[in-house]
């Protein structure tokens, strides 16, 4: 199982990696958490990594993404992989991103 977390800030990476390690230790889920700081525009190379992780993810979290370039590229990627993701949880982001929130058959758009 893979989770991708796209966030703004510097304090989330360590707790996410600790949670990944502890969940895998306790439950043997082979969970992988891919995390990206969207605090500034990403290069094309960084976007290739994000796109690859989004293509493999079961669940996506997007937290406080307000940068226009990142948001528009992310909207396109979420649309592209919509059938792959079991859930997309968008918290406190630009309206276009917020409309991509869905969990199972619950689609808040």
mmCIF file of N, CA and C in Angstrom:
data_model
loop_
_atom_site.group_PDB
_atom_site.id
_atom_site.type_symbol
_atom_site.label_atom_id
_atom_site.label_comp_id
_atom_site.label_asym_id
_atom_site.label_seq_id
_atom_site.Cartn_x
_atom_site.Cartn_y
_atom_site.Cartn_z
ATOM 1 N N UNK A 1 0.854 -1.178 0.000
ATOM 2 C CA UNK A 1 0.000 0.000 0.000
ATOM 3 C C UNK A 1 0.892 1.230 0.000
ATOM 4 N N UNK A 2 0.497 2.205 -0.788
ATOM 5 C CA UNK A 2 1.252 3.454 -0.844
ATOM 6 C C UNK A 2 0.336 4.626 -0.578
ATOM 7 N N UNK A 3 0.861 5.551 0.218
ATOM 8 C CA UNK A 3 0.191 6.813 0.507
ATOM 9 C C UNK A 3 1.120 7.925 0.056
ATOM 10 N N UNK A 4 0.580 8.904 -0.647
ATOM 11 C CA UNK A 4 1.356 10.086 -1.005
ATOM 12 C C UNK A 4 0.773 11.272 -0.264
ATOM 13 N N UNK A 5 1.657 12.041 0.376
ATOM 14 C CA UNK A 5 1.259 13.227 1.131
ATOM 15 C C UNK A 5 1.948 14.429 0.503
ATOM 16 N N UNK A 6 1.152 15.400 0.086
ATOM 17 C CA UNK A 6 1.640 16.636 -0.512
ATOM 18 C C UNK A 6 1.256 17.756 0.449
ATOM 19 N N UNK A 7 2.228 18.453 0.979
ATOM 20 C CA UNK A 7 1.966 19.389 2.073
ATOM 21 C C UNK A 7 2.833 20.627 1.937
ATOM 22 N N UNK A 8 2.542 21.623 2.757
ATOM 23 C CA UNK A 8 3.354 22.828 2.845
ATOM 24 C C UNK A 8 3.862 22.906 4.277
ATOM 25 N N UNK A 9 5.169 23.062 4.422
ATOM 26 C CA UNK A 9 5.771 23.183 5.740
ATOM 27 C C UNK A 9 6.987 22.294 5.870
ATOM 28 N N UNK A 10 7.582 22.324 7.047
ATOM 29 C CA UNK A 10 8.808 21.557 7.238
ATOM 30 C C UNK A 10 8.721 20.559 8.383
ATOM 31 N N UNK A 11 7.623 20.530 9.097
ATOM 32 C CA UNK A 11 7.566 19.707 10.304
ATOM 33 C C UNK A 11 6.829 18.385 10.124
ATOM 34 N N UNK A 12 6.369 18.066 8.934
ATOM 35 C CA UNK A 12 5.547 16.872 8.754
ATOM 36 C C UNK A 12 6.326 15.639 8.303
ATOM 37 N N UNK A 13 7.448 15.807 7.644
ATOM 38 C CA UNK A 13 8.170 14.671 7.079
ATOM 39 C C UNK A 13 8.590 13.654 8.135
ATOM 40 N N UNK A 14 9.226 14.085 9.196
ATOM 41 C CA UNK A 14 9.693 13.143 10.229
ATOM 42 C C UNK A 14 8.542 12.368 10.872
ATOM 43 N N UNK A 15 7.445 13.024 11.286
ATOM 44 C CA UNK A 15 6.332 12.247 11.849
ATOM 45 C C UNK A 15 5.728 11.257 10.863
ATOM 46 N N UNK A 16 5.658 11.619 9.588
ATOM 47 C CA UNK A 16 5.125 10.687 8.586
ATOM 48 C C UNK A 16 6.011 9.454 8.450
ATOM 49 N N UNK A 17 7.307 9.662 8.401
ATOM 50 C CA UNK A 17 8.239 8.537 8.268
ATOM 51 C C UNK A 17 8.246 7.679 9.531
ATOM 52 N N UNK A 18 8.108 8.300 10.703
ATOM 53 C CA UNK A 18 8.003 7.532 11.949
ATOM 54 C C UNK A 18 6.740 6.682 11.960
ATOM 55 N N UNK A 19 5.634 7.263 11.512
ATOM 56 C CA UNK A 19 4.372 6.512 11.456
ATOM 57 C C UNK A 19 4.484 5.355 10.474
ATOM 58 N N UNK A 20 5.094 5.598 9.322
ATOM 59 C CA UNK A 20 5.305 4.539 8.326
ATOM 60 C C UNK A 20 6.087 3.377 8.943
ATOM 61 N N UNK A 21 7.171 3.696 9.600
ATOM 62 C CA UNK A 21 8.014 2.671 10.219
ATOM 63 C C UNK A 21 7.263 1.893 11.302
ATOM 64 N N UNK A 22 6.545 2.592 12.169
ATOM 65 C CA UNK A 22 5.825 1.941 13.262
ATOM 66 C C UNK A 22 4.668 1.075 12.761
ATOM 67 N N UNK A 23 3.937 1.557 11.779
ATOM 68 C CA UNK A 23 2.832 0.769 11.209
ATOM 69 C C UNK A 23 3.373 -0.495 10.563
ATOM 70 N N UNK A 24 4.458 -0.355 9.819
ATOM 71 C CA UNK A 24 5.055 -1.535 9.187
ATOM 72 C C UNK A 24 5.583 -2.524 10.218
ATOM 73 N N UNK A 25 6.174 -2.005 11.292
ATOM 74 C CA UNK A 25 6.683 -2.882 12.349
ATOM 75 C C UNK A 25 5.543 -3.611 13.055
ATOM 76 N N UNK A 26 4.499 -2.877 13.378
ATOM 77 C CA UNK A 26 3.398 -3.445 14.160
ATOM 78 C C UNK A 26 2.473 -4.343 13.343
ATOM 79 N N UNK A 27 2.243 -3.997 12.092
ATOM 80 C CA UNK A 27 1.212 -4.692 11.317
ATOM 81 C C UNK A 27 1.718 -5.363 10.040
ATOM 82 N N UNK A 28 2.964 -5.129 9.675
ATOM 83 C CA UNK A 28 3.519 -5.760 8.490
ATOM 84 C C UNK A 28 2.757 -5.460 7.217
ATOM 85 N N UNK A 29 2.336 -4.225 7.042
ATOM 86 C CA UNK A 29 1.506 -3.866 5.889
ATOM 87 C C UNK A 29 2.304 -3.532 4.635
ATOM 88 N N UNK A 30 3.598 -3.429 4.737
ATOM 89 C CA UNK A 30 4.414 -2.972 3.610
ATOM 90 C C UNK A 30 3.929 -1.613 3.108
ATOM 91 N N UNK A 31 3.604 -0.750 4.052
ATOM 92 C CA UNK A 31 3.155 0.605 3.756
ATOM 93 C C UNK A 31 4.345 1.450 3.318
ATOM 94 N N UNK A 32 4.127 2.252 2.298
ATOM 95 C CA UNK A 32 5.133 3.228 1.869
ATOM 96 C C UNK A 32 4.470 4.591 1.849
ATOM 97 N N UNK A 33 5.106 5.560 2.513
ATOM 98 C CA UNK A 33 4.615 6.930 2.516
ATOM 99 C C UNK A 33 5.581 7.784 1.708
ATOM 100 N N UNK A 34 5.093 8.354 0.624
ATOM 101 C CA UNK A 34 5.868 9.298 -0.183
ATOM 102 C C UNK A 34 5.392 10.692 0.201
ATOM 103 N N UNK A 35 6.314 11.550 0.602
ATOM 104 C CA UNK A 35 5.942 12.881 1.070
ATOM 105 C C UNK A 35 6.708 13.948 0.294
ATOM 106 N N UNK A 36 5.991 15.004 -0.075
ATOM 107 C CA UNK A 36 6.583 16.102 -0.843
ATOM 108 C C UNK A 36 6.143 17.434 -0.258
ATOM 109 N N UNK A 37 7.108 18.325 -0.087
ATOM 110 C CA UNK A 37 6.825 19.669 0.381
ATOM 111 C C UNK A 37 6.489 20.535 -0.829
ATOM 112 N N UNK A 38 5.267 21.035 -0.876
ATOM 113 C CA UNK A 38 4.794 21.871 -1.970
ATOM 114 C C UNK A 38 4.870 23.351 -1.612
ATOM 115 N N UNK A 39 5.812 23.739 -0.779
ATOM 116 C CA UNK A 39 5.943 25.126 -0.345
ATOM 117 C C UNK A 39 6.398 26.073 -1.432
ATOM 118 N N UNK A 40 7.029 25.546 -2.470
ATOM 119 C CA UNK A 40 7.455 26.352 -3.609
ATOM 120 C C UNK A 40 7.312 25.497 -4.866
ATOM 121 N N UNK A 41 7.314 26.135 -6.042
ATOM 122 C CA UNK A 41 7.141 25.363 -7.277
ATOM 123 C C UNK A 41 8.210 24.280 -7.418
ATOM 124 N N UNK A 42 7.811 23.133 -7.914
ATOM 125 C CA UNK A 42 8.727 22.014 -8.116
ATOM 126 C C UNK A 42 9.300 22.046 -9.525
ATOM 127 N N UNK A 43 10.507 21.519 -9.655
ATOM 128 C CA UNK A 43 11.128 21.408 -10.978
ATOM 129 C C UNK A 43 10.444 20.279 -11.758
ATOM 130 N N UNK A 44 10.705 20.216 -13.049
ATOM 131 C CA UNK A 44 10.138 19.137 -13.861
ATOM 132 C C UNK A 44 10.609 17.776 -13.360
ATOM 133 N N UNK A 45 11.853 17.681 -12.940
ATOM 134 C CA UNK A 45 12.384 16.415 -12.409
ATOM 135 C C UNK A 45 11.639 16.009 -11.132
ATOM 136 N N UNK A 46 11.415 16.973 -10.243
ATOM 137 C CA UNK A 46 10.663 16.679 -9.013
ATOM 138 C C UNK A 46 9.236 16.267 -9.348
ATOM 139 N N UNK A 47 8.633 16.909 -10.355
ATOM 140 C CA UNK A 47 7.276 16.554 -10.753
ATOM 141 C C UNK A 47 7.201 15.142 -11.308
ATOM 142 N N UNK A 48 8.246 14.695 -11.967
ATOM 143 C CA UNK A 48 8.268 13.318 -12.466
ATOM 144 C C UNK A 48 8.201 12.335 -11.300
ATOM 145 N N UNK A 49 8.903 12.637 -10.216
ATOM 146 C CA UNK A 49 8.857 11.784 -9.023
ATOM 147 C C UNK A 49 7.471 11.805 -8.395
ATOM 148 N N UNK A 50 6.898 13.004 -8.259
ATOM 149 C CA UNK A 50 5.545 13.130 -7.697
ATOM 150 C C UNK A 50 4.559 12.354 -8.552
ATOM 151 N N UNK A 51 4.623 12.535 -9.861
ATOM 152 C CA UNK A 51 3.705 11.864 -10.771
ATOM 153 C C UNK A 51 3.841 10.346 -10.653
ATOM 154 N N UNK A 52 5.052 9.859 -10.562
ATOM 155 C CA UNK A 52 5.280 8.420 -10.412
ATOM 156 C C UNK A 52 4.665 7.897 -9.117
ATOM 157 N N UNK A 53 4.853 8.639 -8.025
ATOM 158 C CA UNK A 53 4.260 8.211 -6.754
ATOM 159 C C UNK A 53 2.741 8.294 -6.778
ATOM 160 N N UNK A 54 2.191 9.322 -7.403
ATOM 161 C CA UNK A 54 0.736 9.419 -7.518
ATOM 162 C C UNK A 54 0.171 8.265 -8.343
ATOM 163 N N UNK A 55 0.905 7.841 -9.344
ATOM 164 C CA UNK A 55 0.457 6.724 -10.191
ATOM 165 C C UNK A 55 0.392 5.421 -9.410
ATOM 166 N N UNK A 56 1.181 5.296 -8.345
ATOM 167 C CA UNK A 56 1.239 4.066 -7.545
ATOM 168 C C UNK A 56 0.432 4.142 -6.256
ATOM 169 N N UNK A 57 -0.078 5.303 -5.920
ATOM 170 C CA UNK A 57 -0.704 5.499 -4.604
ATOM 171 C C UNK A 57 -2.132 4.984 -4.533
ATOM 172 N N UNK A 58 -2.454 4.460 -3.361
ATOM 173 C CA UNK A 58 -3.825 4.077 -3.050
ATOM 174 C C UNK A 58 -4.579 5.245 -2.423
ATOM 175 N N UNK A 59 -3.860 6.017 -1.612
ATOM 176 C CA UNK A 59 -4.459 7.135 -0.878
ATOM 177 C C UNK A 59 -3.565 8.359 -1.053
ATOM 178 N N UNK A 60 -4.186 9.524 -1.231
ATOM 179 C CA UNK A 60 -3.458 10.776 -1.386
ATOM 180 C C UNK A 60 -3.993 11.784 -0.378
ATOM 181 N N UNK A 61 -3.080 12.439 0.328
ATOM 182 C CA UNK A 61 -3.415 13.552 1.214
ATOM 183 C C UNK A 61 -2.782 14.810 0.640
ATOM 184 N N UNK A 62 -3.558 15.884 0.567
ATOM 185 C CA UNK A 62 -3.062 17.180 0.099
ATOM 186 C C UNK A 62 -3.386 18.176 1.201
ATOM 187 N N UNK A 63 -2.348 18.821 1.743
ATOM 188 C CA UNK A 63 -2.535 19.674 2.914
ATOM 189 C C UNK A 63 -1.973 21.065 2.658
ATOM 190 N N UNK A 64 -2.825 22.051 2.638
ATOM 191 C CA UNK A 64 -2.496 23.479 2.576
ATOM 192 C C UNK A 64 -1.704 23.874 1.329
ATOM 193 N N UNK A 65 -2.000 23.267 0.200
ATOM 194 C CA UNK A 65 -1.323 23.627 -1.052
ATOM 195 C C UNK A 65 -2.036 24.841 -1.647
ATOM 196 N N UNK A 66 -1.302 25.956 -1.739
ATOM 197 C CA UNK A 66 -1.868 27.209 -2.242
ATOM 198 C C UNK A 66 -1.109 27.754 -3.443
ATOM 199 N N UNK A 67 0.040 27.194 -3.773
ATOM 200 C CA UNK A 67 0.822 27.660 -4.914
ATOM 201 C C UNK A 67 0.090 27.320 -6.200
ATOM 202 N N UNK A 68 -0.156 28.314 -7.035
ATOM 203 C CA UNK A 68 -0.953 28.123 -8.246
ATOM 204 C C UNK A 68 -0.372 27.112 -9.214
ATOM 205 N N UNK A 69 0.937 27.163 -9.455
ATOM 206 C CA UNK A 69 1.549 26.232 -10.405
ATOM 207 C C UNK A 69 1.470 24.798 -9.893
ATOM 208 N N UNK A 70 1.841 24.595 -8.636
ATOM 209 C CA UNK A 70 1.755 23.243 -8.068
ATOM 210 C C UNK A 70 0.320 22.742 -8.065
ATOM 211 N N UNK A 71 -0.610 23.621 -7.700
ATOM 212 C CA UNK A 71 -2.014 23.217 -7.634
ATOM 213 C C UNK A 71 -2.540 22.797 -8.998
ATOM 214 N N UNK A 72 -2.235 23.569 -10.039
ATOM 215 C CA UNK A 72 -2.770 23.226 -11.358
ATOM 216 C C UNK A 72 -2.159 21.929 -11.884
ATOM 217 N N UNK A 73 -0.879 21.708 -11.637
ATOM 218 C CA UNK A 73 -0.256 20.449 -12.070
ATOM 219 C C UNK A 73 -0.807 19.276 -11.260
ATOM 220 N N UNK A 74 -1.084 19.522 -9.982
ATOM 221 C CA UNK A 74 -1.624 18.467 -9.136
ATOM 222 C C UNK A 74 -3.052 18.113 -9.544
ATOM 223 N N UNK A 75 -3.862 19.095 -9.878
ATOM 224 C CA UNK A 75 -5.232 18.833 -10.340
ATOM 225 C C UNK A 75 -5.201 17.911 -11.555
ATOM 226 N N UNK A 76 -4.320 18.201 -12.499
ATOM 227 C CA UNK A 76 -4.214 17.358 -13.697
ATOM 228 C C UNK A 76 -3.800 15.935 -13.333
ATOM 229 N N UNK A 77 -2.863 15.799 -12.419
ATOM 230 C CA UNK A 77 -2.410 14.463 -12.007
ATOM 231 C C UNK A 77 -3.512 13.710 -11.262
ATOM 232 N N UNK A 78 -4.250 14.402 -10.390
ATOM 233 C CA UNK A 78 -5.340 13.735 -9.675
ATOM 234 C C UNK A 78 -6.413 13.259 -10.641
ATOM 235 N N UNK A 79 -6.694 14.053 -11.661
ATOM 236 C CA UNK A 79 -7.650 13.633 -12.685
ATOM 237 C C UNK A 79 -7.134 12.415 -13.445
ATOM 238 N N UNK A 80 -5.861 12.435 -13.764
ATOM 239 C CA UNK A 80 -5.251 11.348 -14.543
ATOM 240 C C UNK A 80 -5.288 10.015 -13.796
ATOM 241 N N UNK A 81 -5.119 10.048 -12.473
ATOM 242 C CA UNK A 81 -5.048 8.811 -11.685
ATOM 243 C C UNK A 81 -6.292 8.576 -10.826
ATOM 244 N N UNK A 82 -7.373 9.223 -11.162
ATOM 245 C CA UNK A 82 -8.600 9.134 -10.364
ATOM 246 C C UNK A 82 -9.047 7.692 -10.120
ATOM 247 N N UNK A 83 -8.960 6.846 -11.120
ATOM 248 C CA UNK A 83 -9.402 5.456 -10.971
ATOM 249 C C UNK A 83 -8.451 4.642 -10.099
ATOM 250 N N UNK A 84 -7.244 5.087 -9.936
ATOM 251 C CA UNK A 84 -6.244 4.369 -9.137
ATOM 252 C C UNK A 84 -6.410 4.634 -7.640
ATOM 253 N N UNK A 85 -6.777 5.860 -7.286
ATOM 254 C CA UNK A 85 -6.825 6.270 -5.881
ATOM 255 C C UNK A 85 -8.117 5.812 -5.206
ATOM 256 N N UNK A 86 -7.964 5.165 -4.049
ATOM 257 C CA UNK A 86 -9.131 4.775 -3.251
ATOM 258 C C UNK A 86 -9.698 5.965 -2.491
ATOM 259 N N UNK A 87 -8.830 6.904 -2.141
ATOM 260 C CA UNK A 87 -9.274 8.107 -1.430
ATOM 261 C C UNK A 87 -8.308 9.238 -1.721
ATOM 262 N N UNK A 88 -8.858 10.439 -1.823
ATOM 263 C CA UNK A 88 -8.074 11.664 -1.930
ATOM 264 C C UNK A 88 -8.630 12.600 -0.869
ATOM 265 N N UNK A 89 -7.792 12.966 0.091
ATOM 266 C CA UNK A 89 -8.216 13.822 1.194
ATOM 267 C C UNK A 89 -7.472 15.153 1.057
ATOM 268 N N UNK A 90 -8.235 16.202 0.780
ATOM 269 C CA UNK A 90 -7.656 17.528 0.561
ATOM 270 C C UNK A 90 -8.092 18.421 1.711
ATOM 271 N N UNK A 91 -7.109 19.018 2.383
ATOM 272 C CA UNK A 91 -7.374 19.819 3.580
ATOM 273 C C UNK A 91 -6.824 21.229 3.381
ATOM 274 N N UNK A 92 -7.694 22.230 3.495
ATOM 275 C CA UNK A 92 -7.301 23.638 3.497
ATOM 276 C C UNK A 92 -6.447 24.013 2.291
ATOM 277 N N UNK A 93 -6.984 23.800 1.099
ATOM 278 C CA UNK A 93 -6.263 24.097 -0.138
ATOM 279 C C UNK A 93 -7.094 25.010 -1.030
ATOM 280 N N UNK A 94 -6.566 25.278 -2.211
ATOM 281 C CA UNK A 94 -7.287 26.055 -3.204
ATOM 282 C C UNK A 94 -8.590 25.330 -3.564
ATOM 283 N N UNK A 95 -9.644 26.075 -3.889
ATOM 284 C CA UNK A 95 -10.955 25.446 -4.159
ATOM 285 C C UNK A 95 -10.904 24.331 -5.202
ATOM 286 N N UNK A 96 -10.152 24.526 -6.276
ATOM 287 C CA UNK A 96 -10.089 23.498 -7.320
ATOM 288 C C UNK A 96 -9.539 22.186 -6.770
ATOM 289 N N UNK A 97 -8.586 22.266 -5.863
ATOM 290 C CA UNK A 97 -8.071 21.054 -5.231
ATOM 291 C C UNK A 97 -9.090 20.473 -4.254
ATOM 292 N N UNK A 98 -9.739 21.323 -3.490
ATOM 293 C CA UNK A 98 -10.720 20.853 -2.501
ATOM 294 C C UNK A 98 -11.811 20.027 -3.170
ATOM 295 N N UNK A 99 -12.180 20.365 -4.398
ATOM 296 C CA UNK A 99 -13.221 19.625 -5.115
ATOM 297 C C UNK A 99 -12.787 18.208 -5.497
ATOM 298 N N UNK A 100 -11.522 17.884 -5.338
ATOM 299 C CA UNK A 100 -11.037 16.536 -5.646
ATOM 300 C C UNK A 100 -11.120 15.582 -4.449
ATOM 301 N N UNK A 101 -11.609 16.073 -3.322
ATOM 302 C CA UNK A 101 -11.737 15.224 -2.136
ATOM 303 C C UNK A 101 -12.771 14.138 -2.381
ATOM 304 N N UNK A 102 -12.370 12.909 -2.145
ATOM 305 C CA UNK A 102 -13.312 11.804 -2.248
ATOM 306 C C UNK A 102 -12.774 10.607 -1.463
ATOM 307 N N UNK A 103 -13.701 9.857 -0.914
ATOM 308 C CA UNK A 103 -13.373 8.662 -0.146
ATOM 309 C C UNK A 103 -14.371 7.583 -0.543
ATOM 310 N N UNK A 104 -13.897 6.577 -1.264
ATOM 311 C CA UNK A 104 -14.812 5.569 -1.775
ATOM 312 C C UNK A 104 -15.809 6.196 -2.716
ATOM 313 N N UNK A 105 -17.085 5.974 -2.453
ATOM 314 C CA UNK A 105 -18.113 6.554 -3.322
ATOM 315 C C UNK A 105 -18.512 7.969 -2.912
ATOM 316 N N UNK A 106 -17.986 8.450 -1.770
ATOM 317 C CA UNK A 106 -18.261 9.814 -1.336
ATOM 318 C C UNK A 106 -17.358 10.758 -2.117
ATOM 319 N N UNK A 107 -17.964 11.599 -2.937
ATOM 320 C CA UNK A 107 -17.237 12.557 -3.760
ATOM 321 C C UNK A 107 -17.775 13.934 -3.403
ATOM 322 N N UNK A 108 -16.947 14.790 -2.795
ATOM 323 C CA UNK A 108 -17.451 16.080 -2.319
ATOM 324 C C UNK A 108 -17.474 17.153 -3.393
ATOM 325 N N UNK A 109 -17.064 16.806 -4.624
ATOM 326 C CA UNK A 109 -17.104 17.831 -5.683
ATOM 327 C C UNK A 109 -18.538 18.179 -6.032
#
